[in-house]
XYZ file of C-alpha atoms in Angstrom:
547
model
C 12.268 -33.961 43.195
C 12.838 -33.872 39.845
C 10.268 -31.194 38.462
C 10.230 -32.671 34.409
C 9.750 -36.149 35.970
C 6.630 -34.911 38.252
C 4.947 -32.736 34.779
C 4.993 -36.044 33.102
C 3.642 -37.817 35.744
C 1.188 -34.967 35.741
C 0.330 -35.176 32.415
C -0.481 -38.954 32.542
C -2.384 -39.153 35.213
C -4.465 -36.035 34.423
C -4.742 -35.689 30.628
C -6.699 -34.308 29.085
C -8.211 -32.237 32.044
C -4.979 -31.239 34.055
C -5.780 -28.721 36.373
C -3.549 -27.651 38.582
C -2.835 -24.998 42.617
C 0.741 -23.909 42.595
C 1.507 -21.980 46.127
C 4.916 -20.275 46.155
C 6.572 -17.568 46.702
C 7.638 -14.971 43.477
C 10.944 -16.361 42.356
C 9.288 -20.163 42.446
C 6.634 -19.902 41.108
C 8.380 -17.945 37.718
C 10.827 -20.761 37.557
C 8.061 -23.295 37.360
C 5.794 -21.491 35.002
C 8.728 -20.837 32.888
C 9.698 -24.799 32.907
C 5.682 -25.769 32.586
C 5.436 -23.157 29.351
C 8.139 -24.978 27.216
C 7.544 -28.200 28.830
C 5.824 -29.138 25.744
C 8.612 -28.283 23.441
C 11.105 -30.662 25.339
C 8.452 -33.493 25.053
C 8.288 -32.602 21.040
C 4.578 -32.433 21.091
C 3.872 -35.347 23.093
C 2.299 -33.460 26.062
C -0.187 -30.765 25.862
C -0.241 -28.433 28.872
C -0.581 -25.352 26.722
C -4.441 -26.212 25.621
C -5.151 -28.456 28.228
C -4.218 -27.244 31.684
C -5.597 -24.643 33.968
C -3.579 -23.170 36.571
C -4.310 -21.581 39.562
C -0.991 -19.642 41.110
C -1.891 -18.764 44.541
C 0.334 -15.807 44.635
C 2.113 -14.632 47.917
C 3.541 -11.356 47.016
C 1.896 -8.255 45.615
C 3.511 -9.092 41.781
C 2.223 -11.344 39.749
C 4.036 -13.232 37.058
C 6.442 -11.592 34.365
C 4.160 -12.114 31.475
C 7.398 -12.585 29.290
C 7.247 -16.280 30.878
C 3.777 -17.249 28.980
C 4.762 -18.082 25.512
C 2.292 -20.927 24.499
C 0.639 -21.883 28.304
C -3.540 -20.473 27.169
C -5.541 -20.614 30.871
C -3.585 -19.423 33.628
C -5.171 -17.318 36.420
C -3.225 -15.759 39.666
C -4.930 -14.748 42.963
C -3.732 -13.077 45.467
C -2.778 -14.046 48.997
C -5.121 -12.246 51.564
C -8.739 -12.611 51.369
C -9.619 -8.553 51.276
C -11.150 -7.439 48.319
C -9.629 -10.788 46.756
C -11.997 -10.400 43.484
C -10.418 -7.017 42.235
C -7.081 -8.725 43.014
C -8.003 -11.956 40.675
C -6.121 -11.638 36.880
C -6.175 -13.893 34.071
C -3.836 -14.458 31.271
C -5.762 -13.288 27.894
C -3.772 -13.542 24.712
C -3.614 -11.289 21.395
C -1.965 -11.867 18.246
C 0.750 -9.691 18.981
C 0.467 -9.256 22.948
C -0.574 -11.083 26.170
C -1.764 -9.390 29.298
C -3.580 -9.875 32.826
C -7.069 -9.119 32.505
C -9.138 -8.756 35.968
C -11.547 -11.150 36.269
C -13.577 -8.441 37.542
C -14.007 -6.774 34.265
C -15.475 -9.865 32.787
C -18.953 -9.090 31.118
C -19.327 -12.928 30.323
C -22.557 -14.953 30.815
C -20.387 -17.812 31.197
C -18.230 -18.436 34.070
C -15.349 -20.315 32.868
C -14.930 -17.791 29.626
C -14.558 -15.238 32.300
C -11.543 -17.116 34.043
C -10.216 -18.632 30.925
C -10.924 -16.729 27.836
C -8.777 -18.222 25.557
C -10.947 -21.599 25.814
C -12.985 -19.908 23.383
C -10.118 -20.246 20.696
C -9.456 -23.277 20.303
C -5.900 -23.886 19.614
C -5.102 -20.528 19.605
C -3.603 -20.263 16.388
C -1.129 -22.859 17.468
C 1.518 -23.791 14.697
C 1.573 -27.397 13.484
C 4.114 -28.979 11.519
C 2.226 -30.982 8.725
C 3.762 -33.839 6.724
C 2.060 -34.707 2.858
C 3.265 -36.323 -0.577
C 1.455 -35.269 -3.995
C -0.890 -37.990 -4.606
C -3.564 -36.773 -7.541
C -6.471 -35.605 -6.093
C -5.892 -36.052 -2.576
C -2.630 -33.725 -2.991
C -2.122 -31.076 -5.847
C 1.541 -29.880 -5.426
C 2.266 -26.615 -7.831
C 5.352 -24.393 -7.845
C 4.626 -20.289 -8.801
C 7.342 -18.118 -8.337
C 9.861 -20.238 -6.543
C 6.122 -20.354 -4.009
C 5.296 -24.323 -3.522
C 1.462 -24.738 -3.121
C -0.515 -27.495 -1.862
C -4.237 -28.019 -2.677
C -6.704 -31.278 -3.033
C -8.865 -33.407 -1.093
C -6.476 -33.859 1.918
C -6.071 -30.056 2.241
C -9.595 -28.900 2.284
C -9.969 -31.368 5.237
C -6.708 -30.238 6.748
C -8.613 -26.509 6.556
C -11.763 -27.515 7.643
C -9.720 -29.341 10.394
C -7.573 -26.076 11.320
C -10.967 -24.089 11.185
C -12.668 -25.780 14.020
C -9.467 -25.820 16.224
C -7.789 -22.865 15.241
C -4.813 -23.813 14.473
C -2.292 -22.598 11.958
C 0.283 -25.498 9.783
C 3.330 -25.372 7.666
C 3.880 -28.228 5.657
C 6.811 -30.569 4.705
C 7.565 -33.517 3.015
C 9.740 -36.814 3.562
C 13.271 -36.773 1.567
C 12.560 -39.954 0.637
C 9.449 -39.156 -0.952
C 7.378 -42.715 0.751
C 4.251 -42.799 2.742
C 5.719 -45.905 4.818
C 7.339 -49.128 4.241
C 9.483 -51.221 6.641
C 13.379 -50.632 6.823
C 15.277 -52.060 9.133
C 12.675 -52.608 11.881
C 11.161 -49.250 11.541
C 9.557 -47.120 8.486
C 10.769 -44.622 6.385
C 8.984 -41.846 4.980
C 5.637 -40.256 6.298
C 5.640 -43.010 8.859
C 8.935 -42.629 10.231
C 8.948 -38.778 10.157
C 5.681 -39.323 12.642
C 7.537 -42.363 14.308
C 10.284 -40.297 15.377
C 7.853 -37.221 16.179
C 9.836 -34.700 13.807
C 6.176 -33.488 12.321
C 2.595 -32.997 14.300
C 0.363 -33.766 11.884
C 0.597 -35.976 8.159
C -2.434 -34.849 6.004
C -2.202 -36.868 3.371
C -3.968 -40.356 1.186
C -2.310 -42.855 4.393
C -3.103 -46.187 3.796
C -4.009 -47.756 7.453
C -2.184 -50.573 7.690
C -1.693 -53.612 11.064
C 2.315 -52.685 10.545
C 2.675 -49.201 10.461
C -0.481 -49.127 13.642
C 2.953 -49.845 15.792
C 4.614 -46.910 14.783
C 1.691 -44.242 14.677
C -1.736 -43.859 15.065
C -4.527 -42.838 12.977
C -6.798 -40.159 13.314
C -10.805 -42.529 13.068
C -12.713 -42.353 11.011
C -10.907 -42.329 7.782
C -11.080 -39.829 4.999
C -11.643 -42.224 2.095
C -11.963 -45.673 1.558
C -10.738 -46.434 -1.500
C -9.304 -49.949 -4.195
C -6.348 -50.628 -5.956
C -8.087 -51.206 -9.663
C -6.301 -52.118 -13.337
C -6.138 -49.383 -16.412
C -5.120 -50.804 -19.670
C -5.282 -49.569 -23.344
C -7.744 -51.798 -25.246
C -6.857 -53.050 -28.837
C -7.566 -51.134 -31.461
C -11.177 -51.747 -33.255
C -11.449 -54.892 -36.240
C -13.654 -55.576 -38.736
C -15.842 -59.241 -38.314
C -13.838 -61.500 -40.161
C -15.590 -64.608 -41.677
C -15.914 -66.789 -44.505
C -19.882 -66.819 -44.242
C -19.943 -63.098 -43.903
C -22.554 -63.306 -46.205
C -24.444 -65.435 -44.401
C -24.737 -63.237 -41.040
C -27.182 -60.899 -41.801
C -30.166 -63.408 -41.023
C -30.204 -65.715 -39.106
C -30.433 -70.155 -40.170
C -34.031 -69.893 -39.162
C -34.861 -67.288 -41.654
C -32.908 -68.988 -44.437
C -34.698 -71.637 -43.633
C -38.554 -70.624 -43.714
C -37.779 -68.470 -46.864
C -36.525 -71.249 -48.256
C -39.648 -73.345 -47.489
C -41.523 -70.371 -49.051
C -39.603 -69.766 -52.182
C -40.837 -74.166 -53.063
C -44.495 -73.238 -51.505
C -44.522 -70.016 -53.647
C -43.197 -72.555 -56.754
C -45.821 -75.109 -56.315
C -48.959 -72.828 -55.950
C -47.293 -70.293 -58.750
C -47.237 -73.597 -61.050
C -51.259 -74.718 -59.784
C -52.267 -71.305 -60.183
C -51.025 -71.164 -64.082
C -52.301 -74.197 -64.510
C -56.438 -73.234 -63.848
C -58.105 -72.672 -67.393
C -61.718 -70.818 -67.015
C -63.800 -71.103 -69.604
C -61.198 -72.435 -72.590
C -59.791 -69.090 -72.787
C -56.534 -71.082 -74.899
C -55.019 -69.388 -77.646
C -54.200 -71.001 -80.847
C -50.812 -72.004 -79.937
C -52.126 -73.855 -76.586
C -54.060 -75.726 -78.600
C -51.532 -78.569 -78.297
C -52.140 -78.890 -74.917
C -55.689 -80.038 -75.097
C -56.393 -83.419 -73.506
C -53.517 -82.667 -70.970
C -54.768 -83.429 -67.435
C -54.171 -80.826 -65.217
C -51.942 -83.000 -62.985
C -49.618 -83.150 -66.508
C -50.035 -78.960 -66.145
C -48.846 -78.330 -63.196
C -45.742 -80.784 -63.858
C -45.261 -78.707 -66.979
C -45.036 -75.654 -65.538
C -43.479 -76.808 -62.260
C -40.033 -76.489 -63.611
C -40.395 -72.606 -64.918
C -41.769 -71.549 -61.713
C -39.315 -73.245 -59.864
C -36.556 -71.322 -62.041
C -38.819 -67.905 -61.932
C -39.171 -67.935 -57.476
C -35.337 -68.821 -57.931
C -34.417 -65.825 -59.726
C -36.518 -63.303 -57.879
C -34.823 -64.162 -54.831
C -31.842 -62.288 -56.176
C -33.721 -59.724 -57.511
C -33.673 -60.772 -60.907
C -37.602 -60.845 -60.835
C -39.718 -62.868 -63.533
C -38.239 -63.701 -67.064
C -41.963 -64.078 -68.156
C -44.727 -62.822 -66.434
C -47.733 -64.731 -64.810
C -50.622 -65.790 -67.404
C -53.854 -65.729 -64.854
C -54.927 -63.116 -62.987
C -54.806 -64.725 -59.106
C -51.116 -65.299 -60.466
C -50.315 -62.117 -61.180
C -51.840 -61.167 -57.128
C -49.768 -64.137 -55.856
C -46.648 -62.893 -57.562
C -47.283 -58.904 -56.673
C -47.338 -60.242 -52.864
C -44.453 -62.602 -53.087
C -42.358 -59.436 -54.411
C -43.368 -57.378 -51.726
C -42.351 -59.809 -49.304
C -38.651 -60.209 -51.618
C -38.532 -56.503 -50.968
C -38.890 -55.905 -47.328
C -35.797 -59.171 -47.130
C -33.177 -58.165 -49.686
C -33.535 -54.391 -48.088
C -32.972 -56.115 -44.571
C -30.590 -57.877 -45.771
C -28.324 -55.417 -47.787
C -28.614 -52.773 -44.962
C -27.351 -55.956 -42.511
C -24.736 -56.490 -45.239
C -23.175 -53.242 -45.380
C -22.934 -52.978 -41.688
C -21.314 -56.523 -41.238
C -18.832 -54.966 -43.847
C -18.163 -51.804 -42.497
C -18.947 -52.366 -38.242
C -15.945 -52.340 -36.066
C -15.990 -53.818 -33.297
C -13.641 -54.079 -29.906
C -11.570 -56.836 -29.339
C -10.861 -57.608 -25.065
C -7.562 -59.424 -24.483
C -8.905 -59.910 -21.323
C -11.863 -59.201 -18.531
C -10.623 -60.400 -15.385
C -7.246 -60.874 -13.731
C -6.732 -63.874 -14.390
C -7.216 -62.961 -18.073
C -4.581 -60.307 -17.272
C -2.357 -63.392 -15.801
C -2.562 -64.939 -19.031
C -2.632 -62.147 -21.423
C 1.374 -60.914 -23.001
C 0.764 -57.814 -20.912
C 3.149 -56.357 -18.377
C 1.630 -55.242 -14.844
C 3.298 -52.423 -12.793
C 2.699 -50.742 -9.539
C 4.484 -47.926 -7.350
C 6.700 -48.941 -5.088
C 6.165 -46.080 -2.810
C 2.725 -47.388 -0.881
C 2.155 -50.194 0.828
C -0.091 -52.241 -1.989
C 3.268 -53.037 -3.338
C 4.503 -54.094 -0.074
C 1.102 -56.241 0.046
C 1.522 -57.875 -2.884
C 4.717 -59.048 -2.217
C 3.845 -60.671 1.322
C 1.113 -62.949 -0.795
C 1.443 -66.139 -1.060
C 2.501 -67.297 -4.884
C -0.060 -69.601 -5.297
C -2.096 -66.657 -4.766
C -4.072 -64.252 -7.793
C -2.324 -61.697 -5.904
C 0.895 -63.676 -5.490
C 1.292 -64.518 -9.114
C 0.317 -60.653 -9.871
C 3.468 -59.404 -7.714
C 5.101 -62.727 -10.168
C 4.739 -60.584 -12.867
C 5.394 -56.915 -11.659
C 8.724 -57.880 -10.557
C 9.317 -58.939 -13.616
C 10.058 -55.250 -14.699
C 12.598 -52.899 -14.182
C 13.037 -52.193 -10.963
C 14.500 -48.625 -11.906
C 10.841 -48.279 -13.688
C 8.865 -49.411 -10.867
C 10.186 -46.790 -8.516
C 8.651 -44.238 -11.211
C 5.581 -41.856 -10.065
C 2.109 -42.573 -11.772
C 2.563 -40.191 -14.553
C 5.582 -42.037 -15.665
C 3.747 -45.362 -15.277
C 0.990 -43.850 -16.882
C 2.396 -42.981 -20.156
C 3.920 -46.602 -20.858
C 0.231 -47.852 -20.696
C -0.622 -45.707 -23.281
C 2.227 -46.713 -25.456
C 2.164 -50.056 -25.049
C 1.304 -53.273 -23.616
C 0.931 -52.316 -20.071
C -1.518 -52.589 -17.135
C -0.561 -50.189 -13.846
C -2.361 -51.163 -10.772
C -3.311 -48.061 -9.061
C -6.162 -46.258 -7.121
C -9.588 -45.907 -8.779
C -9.758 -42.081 -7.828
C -6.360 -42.082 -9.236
C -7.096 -43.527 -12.003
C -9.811 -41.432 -13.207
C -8.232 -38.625 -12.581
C -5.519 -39.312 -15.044
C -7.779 -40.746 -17.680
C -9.130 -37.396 -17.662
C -6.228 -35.438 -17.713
C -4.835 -37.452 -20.837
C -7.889 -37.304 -22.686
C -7.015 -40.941 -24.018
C -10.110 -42.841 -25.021
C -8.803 -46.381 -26.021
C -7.520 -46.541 -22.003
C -9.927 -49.302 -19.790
C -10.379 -49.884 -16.109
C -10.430 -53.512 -15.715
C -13.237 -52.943 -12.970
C -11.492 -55.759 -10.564
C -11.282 -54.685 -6.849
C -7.584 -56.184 -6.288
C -6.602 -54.621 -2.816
C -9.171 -52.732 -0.318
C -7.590 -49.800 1.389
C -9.110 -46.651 4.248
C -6.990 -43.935 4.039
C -6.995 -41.494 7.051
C -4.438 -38.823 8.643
C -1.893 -39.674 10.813
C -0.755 -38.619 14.055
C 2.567 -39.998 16.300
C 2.079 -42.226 19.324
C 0.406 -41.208 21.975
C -0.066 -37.581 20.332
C -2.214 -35.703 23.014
C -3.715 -34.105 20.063
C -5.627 -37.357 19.104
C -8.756 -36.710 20.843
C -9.711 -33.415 19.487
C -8.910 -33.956 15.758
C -10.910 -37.033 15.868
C -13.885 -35.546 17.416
C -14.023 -33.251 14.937
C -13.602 -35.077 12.325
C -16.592 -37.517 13.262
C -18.237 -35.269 13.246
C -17.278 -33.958 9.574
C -17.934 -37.666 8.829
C -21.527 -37.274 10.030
C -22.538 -34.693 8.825
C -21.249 -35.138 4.932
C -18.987 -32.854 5.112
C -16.312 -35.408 3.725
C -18.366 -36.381 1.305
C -19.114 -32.777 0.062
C -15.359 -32.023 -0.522
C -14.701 -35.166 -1.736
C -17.551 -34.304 -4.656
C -15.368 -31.230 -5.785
C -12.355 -33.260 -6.493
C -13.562 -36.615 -7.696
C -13.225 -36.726 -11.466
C -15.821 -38.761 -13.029
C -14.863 -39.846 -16.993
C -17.123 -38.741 -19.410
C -17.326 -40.863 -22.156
C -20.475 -39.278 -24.149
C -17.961 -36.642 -26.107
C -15.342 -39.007 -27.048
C -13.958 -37.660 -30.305
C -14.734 -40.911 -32.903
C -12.054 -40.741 -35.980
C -13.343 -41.400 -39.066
C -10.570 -44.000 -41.540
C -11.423 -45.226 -44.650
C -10.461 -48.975 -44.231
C -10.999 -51.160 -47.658
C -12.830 -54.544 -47.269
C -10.341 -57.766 -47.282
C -10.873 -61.238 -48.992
C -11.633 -62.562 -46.225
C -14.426 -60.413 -45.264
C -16.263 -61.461 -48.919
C -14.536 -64.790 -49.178
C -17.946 -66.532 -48.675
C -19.247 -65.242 -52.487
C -16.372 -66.863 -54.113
C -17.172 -69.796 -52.270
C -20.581 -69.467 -53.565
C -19.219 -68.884 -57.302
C -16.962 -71.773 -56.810
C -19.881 -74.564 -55.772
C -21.956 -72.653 -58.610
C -19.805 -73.314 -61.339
C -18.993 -77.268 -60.014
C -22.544 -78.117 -59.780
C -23.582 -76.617 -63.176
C -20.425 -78.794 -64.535
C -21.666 -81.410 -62.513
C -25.228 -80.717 -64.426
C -24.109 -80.602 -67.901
C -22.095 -84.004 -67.551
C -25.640 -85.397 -66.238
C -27.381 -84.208 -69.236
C -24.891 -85.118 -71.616
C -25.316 -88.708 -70.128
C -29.273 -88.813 -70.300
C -29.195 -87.283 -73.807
C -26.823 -90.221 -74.771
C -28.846 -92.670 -72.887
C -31.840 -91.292 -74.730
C -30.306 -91.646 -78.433
C-alpha cells in the first residue's frame, strides 16, 4: 500500500491523539520512521505527527533506531522483542537543544508515568520553528529598522510571545509582497490571506479583520484579540468670534431688560412722590411759588426730572441734581447699588462676548459629513474598503464609498500616515480604526484634529491560521484562556494610547474687534439721533401751535 496515503488516513482518523505499534524488522522500521519524521514537511504543516503522536516500535533485533532518523518526531519509545528483563531493554527518545538520545525508561525518577515514557510532553512544542506572517498596523504592529536589523513589536507581538511562551515554540516572521491583509482577486485572496490560503506561512499574527469571505480560505484562531470600529478624524475649523448686530444686547437676557426696565419707571414714580412730601413747611424762599400747589400738581412737576435723572443713571451718568428729602436720598443710595451690581455684570458679559471664541462644527454626524465640502478617504488595503463598496448606494455607507471614490485612486492606496497628513492640511476626513486613530493624534500632537465619534463599520480582529491547520486546537486553548483571565486586556492597556487633552498648548493672537461685532451701538446712535430730530420737529410744532 501506499505508505503517505495510509499516514494521512492516520492522521484523520486519529488526530489529535494518534498513537501508534509498528512491528518490523530493523531496515523497516528505519524506512518508516524516516518517512513518518518528515511526513509533516511534505504535508506543509497540515499534519502534526511530530507533537501529536506516540509510537511504540516493537523492535525485533538487538539495535534500535539510528537516532539520525528523528529530526522533529518528540514521543517515540522502542522495546525490545523478548520478554526477559524487557524493562532495562525499554528506551525513549529525549531531545536537547543540540542532541537527541535514548534514555532507559528505567532511569526515570518521574512521579508521573507518561513523563517517564515521553519526556518531551513536558515541552510543549519543543521549540518548534513557525513561520509567522504580519503587516505594520500602529499599535497592533510597530515595524523599526536598526542596523539593516528589522524589528517587530506591538499589541499583536506580545500576544504572539505570550502565545510562543505557553507552547514553546520559536517564529520568524515575514510579510506579504503585496503588503494586504486580504481582499478577493480572482476567486482567491491576496496578501495575508492568500499566503495562509496557499499554506506558505504557519501562523499570521497580526490586526485580521474576521470576515464571512476570507472564513473560506482560512480559519481564525477564537476568541479574537480585539474588537474594534472604523471611526471619522477631521480637523475642526478654526475658532470665531460671535458675530451679531445686537452684540450689545447679549449679555442679559429680554427678561432682565425687561424687569429693569419696569424698575427704572417704578424707581421714577416713587423718586418723583418721595420729592414731593413737605414736613412741616420746611420751603425755602424760592419755593414759595409753589404754595397752593396740590401735591398731585407735585408729583407731575417733578415727574419729568426724575424720569430724566433714573434715565441717566442707567448709563452711569448718575444724578444731575441730587435728591431734596431725606427717604430720597435712601431710595436713590439703594437704586445705585442695584445700577452697580448690573452695569458690572454687564460690562464683564460685554468684554467676553467681544473677546470669546468659540468653535464652529461643519458637521456632527455622517450625514453632516455627506453634506459637508469635505473629502472622505480610507485604505484600500483592509477589508472596510472592500465593505463599503459592496453597500448598497442608497445606503449611509453606500453614499460614503460615493464619495471616497471620488479621490485619487493613486492616493487611496496610501498608508495612514500619508492619509493622515492631508487631514491636517486640509479639508479631509480618513475613516480609520479608533485605536488607530488615537494613536496618531498623539503622535502628531495636533489639537484642532476631531473624532467624529460615529461607529461606521464593527470589526473582531483575531490571528489567523490555514485550513485545517492541526495547530488550531492548541493556540486557541490557550488563548481562551489568555482571554479569561485578562491577560489580553492587560497588554492591550500598555499599548492603547488614550489623548490627553488637559495640556493642550492654547496660542494666544491679538485679534481686533470688527463692525460687525459693535454694529448694534451705531444702530443705537442712529435711532438716537432720528428720534431726538423727530422730538425737536414736535416741539417746534407745539411751540407754534402755542403762539
Amino acid at each position: 500500500m501506499d505508505a503517505n496515503d495510509t499516514l494521512q488516513e492516520i492522521h484523520e482518523a486519529l488526530f489529535p491523539e494518534i498513537h501508534v505499534v509498528a512491528s518490523m524488522n530493523h531496515r523497516h522500521m528505519t524506512e518508516l520512521m524516516k518517512m513518518v519524521d518528515s511526513f509533516d514537511i511534505k504535508t506543509r504543516g497540515m499534519t502534526d505527527f511530530r507533537h501529536h503522536s506516540k509510537w511504540l516500535l516493537l523492535r525485533q533485533e538487538e539495535n534500535t533506531v539510528d537516532l539520525q532518523v528523528f529530526r522533529y518526531l518528540e514521543n517515540v519509545i522502542v522495546v525490545p522483542h523478548h520478554y526477559k528483563c524487557w524493562l532495562q531493554s525499554v528506551f525513549t527518545l529525549k531531545r536537547h537543544l543540540t542532541r537527541n538520545e535514548w534514555v532507559p525508561v528505567a532511569a526515570c525518577n518521574q512521579r508521573n508515568i507518561n513523563l517517564c515514557y515521553f519526556p518531551n510532553t513536558a515541552y510543549g512544542y519543543n521549540n518548534r520553528r513557525l513561520v509567522v506572517t504580519t503587516l505594520e498596523s500602529s499599535v497592533f504592529i510597530v515595524k523599526s529598522t536598526n542596523n539593516g536589523t528589522t524589528q517587530y513589536k506591538g499589541y499583536a507581538i506580545d500576544v504572539l510571545d505570550t502565545l510562543a511562551a505557553a507552547l514553546n515554540f520559536s517564529y520568524s516572521i515575514t510579510e506579504p509582497q503585496d503588503k494586504s491583509w486580504g481582499l478577493p482577486v480572482n476567486e482567491t485572496y491576496d496578501g495575508i490571506v492568500g499566503q495562509l490560503n496557499r499554506t506558505e506561512v504557519d501562523l499570521a499574527a497580526s490586526d485580521l479583520t474576521i470576515h464571512d469571505g476570507r472564513s473560506q480560505f482560512m480559519e481564525y484562531i477564537y476568541p479574537p484579540i480585539r474588537t474594534e470600529y472604523i471611526d471619522v478624524v477631521y480637523k475642526r475649523h478654526d475658532k470665531q468670534r460671535t458675530t451679531s448686530l445686537f452684540l450689545l444686547a447679549l449679555p442679559f437676557r429680554p427678561l432682565v431688560y425687561l424687569i429693569l426696565l419696569l424698575m427704572a419707571g417704578l424707581c421714577a414714580l416713587l423718586l418723583a412722590v418721595l420729592e414731593s412730601v413737605d414736613f412741616g413747611g420746611n420751603e425755602t424762599a424760592s419755593d414759595s411759588g409753589d404754595v397752593g400747589f396740590t401735591s398731585v400738581k407735585k408729583v407731575k412737576q417733578n415727574l419729568f426730572s426724575a424720569c430724566w435723572e433714573v434715565t441717566g443713571s442707567l448709563f452711569k451718568q448718575g444724578f444731575s441734581k441730587y435728591p431734596r428729602t431725606l427717604s430720597g436720598k435712601v431710595f436713590v443710595m439703594s437704586w445705585w447699588m442695584l445700577l452697580m451690581v448690573m452695569t458690572t455684570v454687564y460690562c464683564a458679559n460685554l468684554v467676553a462676548a467681544l473677546s470669546a471664541e468659540t468653535d464652529v462644527k461643519t458637521f456632527s454626524d455622517l450625514e453632516g459629513l455627506l453634506d459637508s465640502d469635505y473629502s472622505v478617504g480610507i485604505e484600500r488595503r483592509g477589508i472596510a474598503a472592500q465593505i463599503l463598496e459592496s453597500s448598497l448606494p442608497s445606503s449611509v455607507n453606500g453614499r460614503i464609498w460615493a464619495k471616497i471614490s471620488t479621490n485619487d485612486p493613486v492616493f487611496l492606496e496610501s498608508n495612514a500616515e500619508v492619509h493622515f497628513k492631508r487631514v491636517r492640511s486640509e479639508k479631509y476626513a480618513f475613516l480609520e480604526y479608533r485605536s488607530t486613530i488615537n494613536h496618531l493624534m498623539t503622535e502628531f500632537e495636533d489639537f484642532q484634529l476631531e473624532v467624529l465619534g460615529e461607529h461606521v463599520l464593527w470589526f473582531q480582529l483575531a490571528f489567523g491560521l490555514p485550513q485545517r491547520s492541526p495547530l488550531k486546537a492548541d493556540f486557541e486553548k490557550v488563548m481562551s484562556q489568555l482571554s479569561a483571565s485578562g491577560i489580553l486586556n492587560v497588554l492591550w492597556r500598555k499599548w492603547s494610547v488614550n489623548r490627553n487633552l488637559t495640556h493642550c498648548p492654547r496660542e494666544r493672537v491679538l485679534k481686533s474687534i470688527g463692525v460687525t461685532q459693535i454694529g448694534g451701538g451705531f444702530i443705537i446712535v442712529c435711532a438716537g439721533t432720528a428720534l431726538s430730530i423727530i422730538v425737536l420737529i414736535l416741539e417746534n410744532r407745539i411751540h407754534l401751535m402755542q403762539k
